[in-house]
Coordinates of N, CA and C in Angstrom, one line a residue:
A1 N -6.0 9.6 85.8 CA -5.6 10.7 85.0 C -6.3 10.7 83.7
N2 N -6.5 9.5 83.1 CA -7.1 9.3 81.8 C -8.6 9.8 81.9
A3 N -9.3 9.4 83.0 CA -10.7 9.7 83.3 C -10.8 11.3 83.4
K4 N -9.8 11.9 84.1 CA -9.8 13.4 84.2 C -9.7 14.0 82.9
A5 N -8.8 13.5 82.0 CA -8.6 14.0 80.7 C -9.8 14.0 79.8
I6 N -10.5 12.8 80.0 CA -11.8 12.7 79.2 C -12.8 13.7 79.6
E7 N -13.0 13.8 81.0 CA -13.9 14.8 81.5 C -13.6 16.2 81.0
T8 N -12.3 16.5 81.0 CA -11.9 17.9 80.6 C -12.2 18.1 79.1
A9 N -12.0 17.0 78.3 CA -12.3 17.1 76.9 C -13.8 17.3 76.7
L10 N -14.6 16.6 77.5 CA -16.1 16.7 77.3 C -16.6 18.1 77.8
K11 N -15.9 18.7 78.8 CA -16.3 20.0 79.2 C -15.9 21.0 78.1
T12 N -14.8 20.8 77.5 CA -14.4 21.7 76.3 C -15.4 21.5 75.2
L13 N -15.8 20.3 75.0 CA -16.8 20.0 73.9 C -18.1 20.8 74.2
E14 N -18.5 20.9 75.5 CA -19.7 21.6 75.8 C -19.5 23.1 75.5
A15 N -18.4 23.6 75.8 CA -18.1 25.0 75.6 C -18.1 25.3 74.1
V16 N -17.5 24.4 73.3 CA -17.4 24.6 71.9 C -18.9 24.6 71.3
S17 N -19.7 23.6 71.8 CA -21.0 23.5 71.3 C -21.8 24.7 71.6
Q18 N -21.7 25.3 72.8 CA -22.4 26.5 73.2 C -22.0 27.7 72.4
K19 N -20.7 27.8 72.1 CA -20.2 28.9 71.3 C -20.7 28.8 69.9
D20 N -20.9 27.6 69.4 CA -21.3 27.5 68.0 C -22.8 27.1 67.9
E21 N -23.6 27.5 68.9 CA -25.0 27.2 69.0 C -25.7 27.6 67.7
A22 N -25.4 28.8 67.3 CA -26.1 29.3 66.1 C -25.9 28.4 64.9
Q23 N -24.6 28.0 64.7 CA -24.3 27.1 63.6 C -24.9 25.7 63.8
A24 N -25.0 25.3 65.0 CA -25.6 24.0 65.3 C -27.1 24.0 64.9
K25 N -27.7 25.1 65.2 CA -29.1 25.2 64.9 C -29.3 25.3 63.4
A26 N -28.4 25.9 62.7 CA -28.5 26.0 61.2 C -28.3 24.6 60.7
D27 N -27.4 23.8 61.2 CA -27.2 22.4 60.8 C -28.5 21.6 61.0
A28 N -29.1 21.8 62.2 CA -30.3 21.0 62.5 C -31.4 21.4 61.5
N29 N -31.4 22.5 60.9 CA -32.4 22.9 60.0 C -32.1 22.5 58.5
G30 N -31.0 21.8 58.4 CA -30.8 21.2 57.0 C -29.6 21.8 56.3
N31 N -28.8 22.6 57.0 CA -27.6 23.2 56.3 C -26.3 22.5 56.7
G32 N -26.3 21.2 56.5 CA -25.1 20.4 56.7 C -25.1 19.3 57.7
S33 N -26.2 19.2 58.5 CA -26.2 18.2 59.5 C -26.3 16.8 58.9
F34 N -25.6 15.8 59.4 CA -25.7 14.5 58.8 C -27.1 13.9 59.0
R35 N -27.9 14.4 60.0 CA -29.2 13.9 60.2 C -30.1 14.1 59.0
N36 N -29.8 15.2 58.3 CA -30.6 15.6 57.2 C -30.3 14.8 55.9
W37 N -29.3 14.0 55.9 CA -29.0 13.1 54.8 C -30.0 12.0 54.8
F38 N -30.5 11.6 56.0 CA -31.4 10.5 56.1 C -32.5 10.9 57.0
T39 N -33.7 11.1 56.5 CA -34.8 11.5 57.3 C -35.5 10.2 57.9
G40 N -35.9 10.3 59.1 CA -36.5 9.2 59.8 C -37.9 8.9 59.4
P41 N -38.6 8.1 60.2 CA -40.0 7.8 60.0 C -40.9 9.0 59.7
A42 N -41.9 8.8 58.9 CA -42.8 9.9 58.6 C -43.4 10.6 59.8
K43 N -43.4 11.9 59.8 CA -44.0 12.6 60.9 C -45.1 13.6 60.3
D44 N -45.9 14.1 61.1 CA -46.9 15.1 60.6 C -46.3 16.4 60.3
S45 N -46.2 16.7 59.0 CA -45.5 17.9 58.5 C -46.5 19.1 58.3
G46 N -47.8 18.8 58.5 CA -48.7 19.9 58.2 C -49.2 19.8 56.8
D47 N -48.5 19.0 55.9 CA -48.9 18.8 54.6 C -50.3 18.1 54.5
S48 N -51.1 18.6 53.6 CA -52.5 18.0 53.5 C -52.4 16.5 53.2
R49 N -51.4 16.1 52.5 CA -51.3 14.7 52.1 C -51.1 13.8 53.3
A50 N -50.5 14.3 54.4 CA -50.2 13.5 55.6 C -51.5 13.1 56.3
S51 N -52.6 13.8 56.0 CA -53.8 13.5 56.8 C -54.9 13.0 55.9
D52 N -54.6 12.8 54.6 CA -55.7 12.4 53.7 C -56.0 10.9 53.9
K53 N -57.1 10.4 53.4 CA -57.5 9.0 53.7 C -56.5 8.0 53.2
L54 N -56.0 8.2 52.0 CA -55.1 7.2 51.4 C -53.8 7.2 52.2
S55 N -53.3 8.3 52.6 CA -52.0 8.3 53.4 C -52.2 7.6 54.7
K56 N -53.4 7.8 55.3 CA -53.7 7.1 56.6 C -53.7 5.6 56.3
Q57 N -54.3 5.2 55.2 CA -54.3 3.7 54.9 C -52.9 3.2 54.7
V58 N -52.1 3.9 54.0 CA -50.8 3.5 53.7 C -50.0 3.3 55.0
Y59 N -50.0 4.4 55.8 CA -49.3 4.4 57.1 C -49.7 3.3 58.0
A60 N -51.0 3.0 58.0 CA -51.6 2.0 58.9 C -51.1 0.6 58.4
A61 N -51.2 0.4 57.1 CA -50.8 -0.9 56.6 C -49.3 -1.2 56.8
I62 N -48.5 -0.1 56.6 CA -47.0 -0.3 56.8 C -46.8 -0.5 58.3
G63 N -47.4 0.3 59.2 CA -47.1 0.2 60.6 C -47.5 -1.2 61.2
A64 N -48.5 -1.8 60.6 CA -48.9 -3.1 61.0 C -48.2 -4.3 60.3
N65 N -47.3 -3.9 59.3 CA -46.7 -4.9 58.4 C -47.8 -5.8 57.8
D66 N -48.9 -5.1 57.4 CA -50.1 -5.8 56.8 C -49.9 -6.0 55.3
R67 N -49.4 -7.1 55.0 CA -49.2 -7.4 53.5 C -50.5 -7.5 52.8
A68 N -51.6 -8.0 53.4 CA -52.8 -8.1 52.7 C -53.4 -6.7 52.3
A69 N -53.3 -5.8 53.3 CA -53.8 -4.4 53.0 C -52.9 -3.7 52.0
L70 N -51.6 -3.9 52.0 CA -50.8 -3.3 51.0 C -51.0 -3.9 49.6
N71 N -51.3 -5.2 49.5 CA -51.6 -5.8 48.2 C -52.9 -5.3 47.7
A72 N -53.9 -5.1 48.6 CA -55.2 -4.5 48.2 C -55.0 -3.1 47.7
L73 N -54.2 -2.3 48.3 CA -54.0 -0.9 47.9 C -53.3 -0.9 46.5
A74 N -52.4 -1.9 46.3 CA -51.7 -2.0 45.0 C -52.6 -2.4 43.9
R75 N -53.5 -3.4 44.2 CA -54.5 -3.8 43.2 C -55.4 -2.7 42.8
S76 N -55.7 -1.8 43.7 CA -56.6 -0.7 43.4 C -55.9 0.4 42.6
G77 N -54.5 0.3 42.4 CA -53.8 1.3 41.7 C -53.4 2.5 42.5
K78 N -53.7 2.5 43.8 CA -53.5 3.7 44.6 C -52.1 3.9 45.1
L79 N -51.3 2.8 45.1 CA -49.9 3.0 45.5 C -49.0 3.5 44.5
K80 N -49.4 3.3 43.2 CA -48.5 3.6 42.1 C -47.8 4.9 42.2
D81 N -48.6 6.0 42.4 CA -48.0 7.3 42.4 C -48.0 8.0 43.8
W82 N -48.3 7.2 44.8 CA -48.3 7.8 46.2 C -46.9 8.0 46.7
T83 N -46.8 9.2 47.3 CA -45.5 9.5 48.1 C -45.9 10.3 49.3
D84 N -45.0 10.3 50.3 CA -45.3 11.1 51.5 C -44.8 12.5 51.2
P85 N -44.9 13.5 52.2 CA -44.5 14.9 51.9 C -43.1 15.0 51.5
E86 N -42.2 14.0 51.9 CA -40.8 14.1 51.5 C -40.5 13.5 50.2
G87 N -41.6 13.1 49.5 CA -41.4 12.4 48.2 C -41.0 11.0 48.3
R88 N -41.2 10.4 49.4 CA -40.8 9.0 49.6 C -41.9 8.0 49.2
T89 N -41.6 7.0 48.5 CA -42.5 5.9 48.2 C -42.9 5.1 49.4
A90 N -43.9 4.3 49.3 CA -44.3 3.4 50.4 C -43.2 2.5 50.8
L91 N -42.4 2.0 49.9 CA -41.2 1.2 50.2 C -40.2 2.0 51.0
M92 N -39.9 3.2 50.6 CA -39.0 4.0 51.4 C -39.5 4.3 52.8
V93 N -40.8 4.6 52.9 CA -41.4 4.8 54.2 C -41.3 3.6 55.1
A94 N -41.6 2.4 54.6 CA -41.5 1.1 55.3 C -40.1 0.9 55.8
L95 N -39.1 1.1 54.9 CA -37.7 0.9 55.3 C -37.3 1.9 56.4
S96 N -37.7 3.2 56.2 CA -37.4 4.2 57.2 C -38.0 3.9 58.6
A97 N -39.2 3.4 58.6 CA -39.9 3.0 59.8 C -39.5 1.6 60.4
E98 N -38.6 1.0 59.7 CA -38.1 -0.4 60.1 C -39.3 -1.4 60.1
R99 N -40.2 -1.3 59.2 CA -41.3 -2.3 59.0 C -40.9 -3.2 57.9
F100 N -40.1 -4.1 58.2 CA -39.4 -4.9 57.1 C -40.3 -5.9 56.4
G101 N -41.3 -6.4 57.2 CA -42.3 -7.2 56.5 C -43.1 -6.5 55.4
A102 N -43.5 -5.2 55.8 CA -44.1 -4.4 54.8 C -43.2 -4.0 53.7
A103 N -41.9 -3.8 54.0 CA -40.9 -3.5 52.9 C -40.8 -4.6 51.9
R104 N -40.8 -5.8 52.4 CA -40.6 -7.0 51.5 C -41.9 -7.1 50.6
A105 N -43.0 -6.9 51.2 CA -44.3 -7.0 50.4 C -44.3 -5.9 49.4
L106 N -43.8 -4.7 49.7 CA -43.8 -3.6 48.8 C -42.8 -3.8 47.7
L107 N -41.7 -4.4 48.0 CA -40.6 -4.7 47.0 C -41.2 -5.7 46.0
A108 N -42.0 -6.6 46.5 CA -42.6 -7.6 45.5 C -43.6 -6.9 44.7
I109 N -44.3 -5.9 45.2 CA -45.4 -5.2 44.4 C -44.8 -4.3 43.3
D110 N -43.7 -3.5 43.7 CA -43.1 -2.6 42.8 C -41.7 -2.4 43.2
K111 N -40.7 -2.8 42.5 CA -39.3 -2.7 42.9 C -38.9 -1.2 43.0
G112 N -39.4 -0.4 42.2 CA -39.2 1.1 42.3 C -37.7 1.5 42.2
V113 N -37.0 0.7 41.4 CA -35.5 1.0 41.2 C -35.2 2.4 40.9
E114 N -36.0 3.0 40.0 CA -35.7 4.3 39.5 C -36.3 5.4 40.4
R115 N -37.1 5.1 41.4 CA -37.7 6.1 42.2 C -36.8 6.8 43.1
R116 N -36.9 8.1 43.3 CA -36.1 8.9 44.2 C -37.0 9.8 45.1
D117 N -36.6 10.1 46.3 CA -37.3 11.0 47.1 C -36.8 12.5 46.8
K118 N -37.3 13.5 47.5 CA -37.0 14.8 47.2 C -35.5 15.1 47.4
A119 N -34.8 14.3 48.2 CA -33.4 14.5 48.5 C -32.5 13.7 47.5
G120 N -33.2 13.0 46.6 CA -32.5 12.2 45.6 C -32.1 10.8 46.1
L121 N -32.7 10.3 47.2 CA -32.4 9.0 47.7 C -33.3 8.0 47.2
S122 N -32.7 6.8 47.0 CA -33.5 5.6 46.5 C -33.8 4.7 47.7
A123 N -34.6 3.7 47.5 CA -35.0 2.8 48.6 C -33.7 2.1 49.1
L124 N -32.7 1.9 48.3 CA -31.5 1.3 48.7 C -30.8 2.1 49.8
H125 N -30.8 3.4 49.7 CA -30.2 4.3 50.7 C -30.9 4.0 52.1
Y126 N -32.2 3.9 52.0 CA -33.0 3.7 53.3 C -32.7 2.3 53.8
A127 N -32.5 1.3 53.0 CA -32.2 0.0 53.4 C -30.8 -0.1 54.1
V128 N -29.8 0.5 53.4 CA -28.5 0.5 54.0 C -28.5 1.3 55.3
A129 N -29.3 2.3 55.5 CA -29.3 3.0 56.8 C -30.1 2.3 57.9
R130 N -31.1 1.4 57.5 CA -32.0 0.9 58.5 C -32.0 -0.6 58.6
A131 N -31.9 -1.3 57.4 CA -32.2 -2.7 57.4 C -31.0 -3.6 57.7
D132 N -31.3 -4.9 57.7 CA -30.2 -5.9 57.9 C -29.6 -6.2 56.5
V133 N -28.5 -7.0 56.5 CA -27.8 -7.3 55.3 C -28.7 -8.1 54.3
A134 N -29.5 -9.0 54.8 CA -30.4 -9.8 54.0 C -31.3 -9.0 53.1
L135 N -31.9 -7.9 53.7 CA -32.8 -7.1 53.0 C -32.1 -6.2 52.0
V136 N -30.9 -5.7 52.4 CA -30.1 -5.0 51.4 C -29.8 -5.8 50.2
Q137 N -29.4 -7.1 50.5 CA -29.1 -8.0 49.4 C -30.3 -8.2 48.5
E138 N -31.5 -8.3 49.1 CA -32.7 -8.4 48.3 C -33.0 -7.3 47.3
L139 N -32.7 -6.1 47.8 CA -32.9 -4.9 46.9 C -31.8 -4.9 45.8
V140 N -30.6 -5.3 46.1 CA -29.6 -5.4 45.1 C -30.0 -6.5 44.1
G141 N -30.5 -7.6 44.6 CA -31.0 -8.7 43.7 C -32.2 -8.2 42.8
A142 N -32.9 -7.2 43.3 CA -34.1 -6.7 42.5 C -33.6 -5.7 41.5
G143 N -32.4 -5.3 41.5 CA -31.9 -4.4 40.4 C -31.3 -3.1 40.9
Y144 N -31.3 -2.9 42.2 CA -30.7 -1.7 42.7 C -29.2 -1.7 42.6
D145 N -28.6 -0.5 42.3 CA -27.2 -0.4 42.0 C -26.4 0.0 43.2
L146 N -25.4 -0.8 43.6 CA -24.6 -0.4 44.8 C -23.8 0.8 44.5
N147 N -23.6 1.2 43.3 CA -22.8 2.4 43.0 C -23.6 3.7 42.9
V148 N -24.8 3.6 43.3 CA -25.7 4.8 43.2 C -25.1 5.9 44.2
K149 N -25.2 7.1 43.7 CA -24.8 8.2 44.5 C -25.9 9.2 44.7
T150 N -25.8 10.1 45.7 CA -26.8 11.2 45.8 C -26.5 12.2 44.8
P151 N -27.4 13.2 44.6 CA -27.1 14.3 43.7 C -25.8 15.0 43.9
S152 N -25.3 15.1 45.2 CA -24.1 15.7 45.6 C -22.9 14.8 45.5
G153 N -23.1 13.6 45.0 CA -22.0 12.6 44.8 C -21.6 11.8 46.0
T154 N -22.5 11.8 47.1 CA -22.1 11.0 48.3 C -22.3 9.5 48.0
S155 N -21.4 8.7 48.4 CA -21.4 7.3 48.3 C -22.4 6.6 49.2
L156 N -23.0 5.5 48.7 CA -23.9 4.7 49.5 C -23.4 4.3 50.9
L157 N -22.1 4.1 50.9 CA -21.4 3.6 52.2 C -21.7 4.5 53.4
F158 N -21.8 5.9 53.1 CA -22.1 6.8 54.2 C -23.4 6.5 54.9
Y159 N -24.3 5.9 54.2 CA -25.6 5.6 54.9 C -25.5 4.5 55.9
A160 N -24.5 3.6 55.7 CA -24.3 2.6 56.7 C -23.9 3.1 58.0
G161 N -23.4 4.4 58.0 CA -23.1 5.0 59.3 C -24.3 5.2 60.2
F162 N -25.5 5.2 59.7 CA -26.7 5.3 60.5 C -27.2 4.0 61.1
N163 N -26.7 2.9 60.5 CA -27.3 1.6 60.8 C -26.7 1.0 62.1
R164 N -27.6 0.4 62.9 CA -27.1 -0.2 64.1 C -26.5 -1.6 63.8
D165 N -26.7 -2.1 62.7 CA -26.2 -3.4 62.3 C -24.8 -3.2 61.6
L166 N -23.7 -3.5 62.3 CA -22.4 -3.3 61.7 C -22.2 -4.2 60.5
Q167 N -22.9 -5.3 60.4 CA -22.7 -6.2 59.2 C -23.0 -5.5 57.9
V168 N -23.9 -4.6 57.9 CA -24.2 -3.9 56.6 C -22.9 -3.1 56.1
F169 N -22.2 -2.5 57.1 CA -21.0 -1.8 56.7 C -20.0 -2.9 56.2
E170 N -19.8 -4.0 57.0 CA -18.9 -5.0 56.7 C -19.1 -5.6 55.3
W171 N -20.4 -5.8 54.9 CA -20.8 -6.3 53.6 C -20.4 -5.4 52.5
L172 N -20.6 -4.1 52.7 CA -20.3 -3.1 51.7 C -18.7 -3.0 51.6
H173 N -18.1 -3.0 52.7 CA -16.6 -2.9 52.8 C -16.0 -4.1 52.0
A174 N -16.5 -5.2 52.2 CA -16.0 -6.4 51.5 C -16.2 -6.4 50.0
R175 N -17.1 -5.5 49.6 CA -17.3 -5.3 48.1 C -16.6 -4.1 47.6
G176 N -15.6 -3.7 48.3 CA -14.7 -2.7 47.7 C -15.0 -1.2 48.1
F177 N -16.0 -1.0 48.9 CA -16.3 0.4 49.4 C -15.2 0.9 50.3
D178 N -14.7 2.0 50.0 CA -13.5 2.6 50.7 C -14.0 3.5 51.9
P179 N -13.7 3.0 53.1 CA -14.2 3.8 54.3 C -13.5 5.2 54.5
R180 N -12.5 5.4 53.6 CA -11.7 6.7 53.7 C -12.3 7.8 52.8
L181 N -13.4 7.4 52.1 CA -14.0 8.4 51.2 C -14.5 9.6 52.0
R182 N -14.6 10.7 51.3 CA -15.2 11.9 51.9 C -16.3 12.5 51.1
T183 N -17.2 13.3 51.7 CA -18.2 13.9 50.9 C -17.6 15.2 50.3
A184 N -18.4 15.9 49.5 CA -18.0 17.2 48.9 C -17.7 18.2 49.9
R185 N -18.3 18.1 51.1 CA -18.0 19.0 52.3 C -16.9 18.5 53.1
G186 N -16.2 17.4 52.7 CA -15.1 17.0 53.5 C -15.4 16.1 54.7
E187 N -16.7 15.7 54.8 CA -17.1 14.8 55.9 C -16.7 13.4 55.7
T188 N -16.4 12.7 56.8 CA -15.9 11.3 56.7 C -17.0 10.4 57.3
L189 N -16.9 9.1 57.0 CA -17.8 8.1 57.6 C -17.7 8.1 59.1
L190 N -16.5 8.4 59.6 CA -16.3 8.4 61.1 C -17.2 9.5 61.7
M191 N -17.4 10.6 61.0 CA -18.2 11.7 61.5 C -19.7 11.3 61.4
V192 N -20.1 10.6 60.4 CA -21.5 10.1 60.3 C -21.8 9.2 61.5
A193 N -20.9 8.2 61.7 CA -21.1 7.3 62.8 C -21.1 8.0 64.2
A194 N -20.3 9.1 64.3 CA -20.2 9.8 65.5 C -21.5 10.5 65.8
E195 N -22.1 11.2 64.8 CA -23.4 11.9 65.0 C -24.5 10.9 65.3
A196 N -24.4 9.7 64.6 CA -25.5 8.7 64.8 C -25.3 7.9 66.1
G197 N -24.1 8.1 66.8 CA -23.8 7.4 68.0 C -23.6 5.9 67.8
R198 N -23.0 5.5 66.7 CA -22.7 4.1 66.4 C -21.3 3.8 66.8
T199 N -21.1 3.6 68.1 CA -19.8 3.3 68.7 C -19.1 2.1 68.1
P200 N -19.8 0.9 67.9 CA -19.1 -0.2 67.3 C -18.5 0.1 65.9
L201 N -19.2 0.9 65.1 CA -18.7 1.3 63.8 C -17.5 2.3 64.0
L202 N -17.6 3.2 65.0 CA -16.4 4.0 65.2 C -15.2 3.2 65.5
R203 N -15.4 2.2 66.4 CA -14.3 1.3 66.8 C -13.7 0.6 65.5
R204 N -14.6 0.1 64.7 CA -14.2 -0.7 63.5 C -13.4 0.2 62.5
L205 N -13.9 1.5 62.4 CA -13.3 2.4 61.4 C -11.9 2.7 61.9
L206 N -11.7 2.9 63.2 CA -10.4 3.2 63.8 C -9.5 2.0 63.6
E207 N -10.0 0.8 63.7 CA -9.2 -0.4 63.4 C -8.7 -0.5 62.0
L208 N -9.5 0.1 61.1 CA -9.2 0.1 59.7 C -8.3 1.2 59.3
G209 N -7.9 2.0 60.3 CA -7.0 3.1 60.0 C -7.5 4.5 59.9
A210 N -8.8 4.7 60.2 CA -9.4 6.0 60.1 C -8.7 7.0 61.1
D211 N -8.6 8.2 60.8 CA -7.9 9.2 61.6 C -9.0 10.0 62.4
A212 N -9.1 9.8 63.7 CA -10.1 10.4 64.5 C -10.0 11.9 64.5
N213 N -8.9 12.5 64.1 CA -8.7 13.9 64.1 C -8.8 14.6 62.8
E214 N -9.2 13.9 61.8 CA -9.5 14.5 60.5 C -10.7 15.5 60.6
H215 N -10.7 16.5 59.9 CA -11.8 17.5 60.0 C -12.4 17.8 58.6
D216 N -13.6 18.2 58.6 CA -14.3 18.6 57.4 C -13.9 20.0 56.9
N217 N -14.6 20.5 55.9 CA -14.2 21.8 55.3 C -14.5 22.9 56.3
D218 N -15.4 22.6 57.3 CA -15.7 23.7 58.3 C -14.9 23.5 59.6
G219 N -13.9 22.6 59.5 CA -13.1 22.4 60.7 C -13.6 21.5 61.8
R220 N -14.7 20.8 61.5 CA -15.3 19.9 62.5 C -14.6 18.6 62.5
T221 N -14.4 18.1 63.7 CA -13.9 16.7 63.9 C -15.0 15.8 64.3
A222 N -14.7 14.5 64.3 CA -15.7 13.5 64.7 C -16.2 13.8 66.1
L223 N -15.2 14.1 67.0 CA -15.6 14.4 68.4 C -16.5 15.6 68.5
M224 N -16.3 16.6 67.8 CA -17.2 17.8 67.8 C -18.6 17.4 67.3
V225 N -18.6 16.6 66.2 CA -19.9 16.1 65.7 C -20.7 15.3 66.7
A226 N -20.0 14.4 67.4 CA -20.6 13.6 68.4 C -21.2 14.5 69.5
A227 N -20.5 15.5 69.9 CA -20.9 16.4 71.0 C -22.2 17.2 70.5
R228 N -22.1 17.7 69.3 CA -23.3 18.4 68.8 C -24.5 17.6 68.7
G229 N -24.3 16.3 68.4 CA -25.4 15.4 68.2 C -25.9 14.8 69.6
G230 N -25.2 15.2 70.7 CA -25.6 14.7 72.0 C -25.3 13.2 72.2
Q231 N -24.3 12.7 71.5 CA -23.9 11.3 71.6 C -22.8 11.2 72.6
V232 N -23.1 11.1 73.9 CA -22.1 11.1 74.9 C -21.2 9.8 74.9
E233 N -21.8 8.6 74.6 CA -21.0 7.4 74.6 C -20.0 7.5 73.4
A234 N -20.4 8.0 72.3 CA -19.5 8.1 71.2 C -18.5 9.1 71.5
A235 N -18.8 10.2 72.1 CA -17.9 11.3 72.4 C -16.8 10.8 73.4
R236 N -17.3 10.0 74.4 CA -16.3 9.4 75.4 C -15.4 8.5 74.7
F237 N -15.9 7.6 73.8 CA -15.1 6.7 73.1 C -14.0 7.4 72.3
L238 N -14.4 8.4 71.6 CA -13.5 9.2 70.7 C -12.5 9.9 71.6
A239 N -12.9 10.4 72.8 CA -12.0 11.1 73.7 C -10.9 10.1 74.2
K240 N -11.4 8.9 74.5 CA -10.4 7.9 74.9 C -9.4 7.5 73.8
S241 N -9.9 7.7 72.6 CA -9.1 7.4 71.4 C -8.2 8.5 71.0
R242 N -8.1 9.5 72.0 CA -7.3 10.7 71.8 C -7.7 11.6 70.6
A243 N -9.0 11.6 70.3 CA -9.5 12.5 69.3 C -9.5 13.9 69.9
R244 N -9.3 14.8 69.0 CA -9.3 16.2 69.4 C -10.7 16.8 69.3
V245 N -11.0 17.8 70.1 CA -12.3 18.4 70.0 C -12.5 19.2 68.7
K246 N -11.5 19.9 68.3 CA -11.6 20.6 67.0 C -10.2 20.6 66.3
A247 N -10.3 20.9 65.0 CA -9.1 20.8 64.2 C -8.1 21.9 64.7
T248 N -6.8 21.6 64.6 CA -5.8 22.6 64.9 C -5.1 23.1 63.7

């Protein structure tokens, strides 16, 4: 009976997603989707900078975790003002692409504590979203502030919702970060984890008392967010946890 109830919930989810397809497309284009809080590895955007010689050198060095090449670029002064089309520094790009050897080399070259990308994110946001606890700690030791917020006031903890390593969340939680926080749009960390498909974090948040049926300002629940993001495992887990498809 439970399995039938889950399948019914998932079919309802599909219907809701199809009905709201226009809104989902708007989300995917940057109007509220969690994905757009954290942009992934650099892609060809058509911007001339993405194909210039220096950018190719930077991307190649990062991709190969080539510390020698990165140090050579730094000595030439070419890395100082370089950013990708999203305004990300080489350190942010390395963290985004999960090239942690390159990230450590770049952190040693230039801590970049005050640098921000076009979305107002620092390298610490990228580390919390992608790296392990050790590298997050290294950035904090280099002077990055754990209390940093985005221009819209979003807490750093929300970026742990993208990370496959649950220990990053646990480390931040142990330092007083409240998993019950919401964004200005009413989004919860449970919703971020749902869209990212981080089932272990979903389980942990529910253990800590998160309400699977809370909704954001647009009426979206974590289960709806998981469905729109195509996260079947997360959706099944939430359905088993008696989460509702939409707010009532």
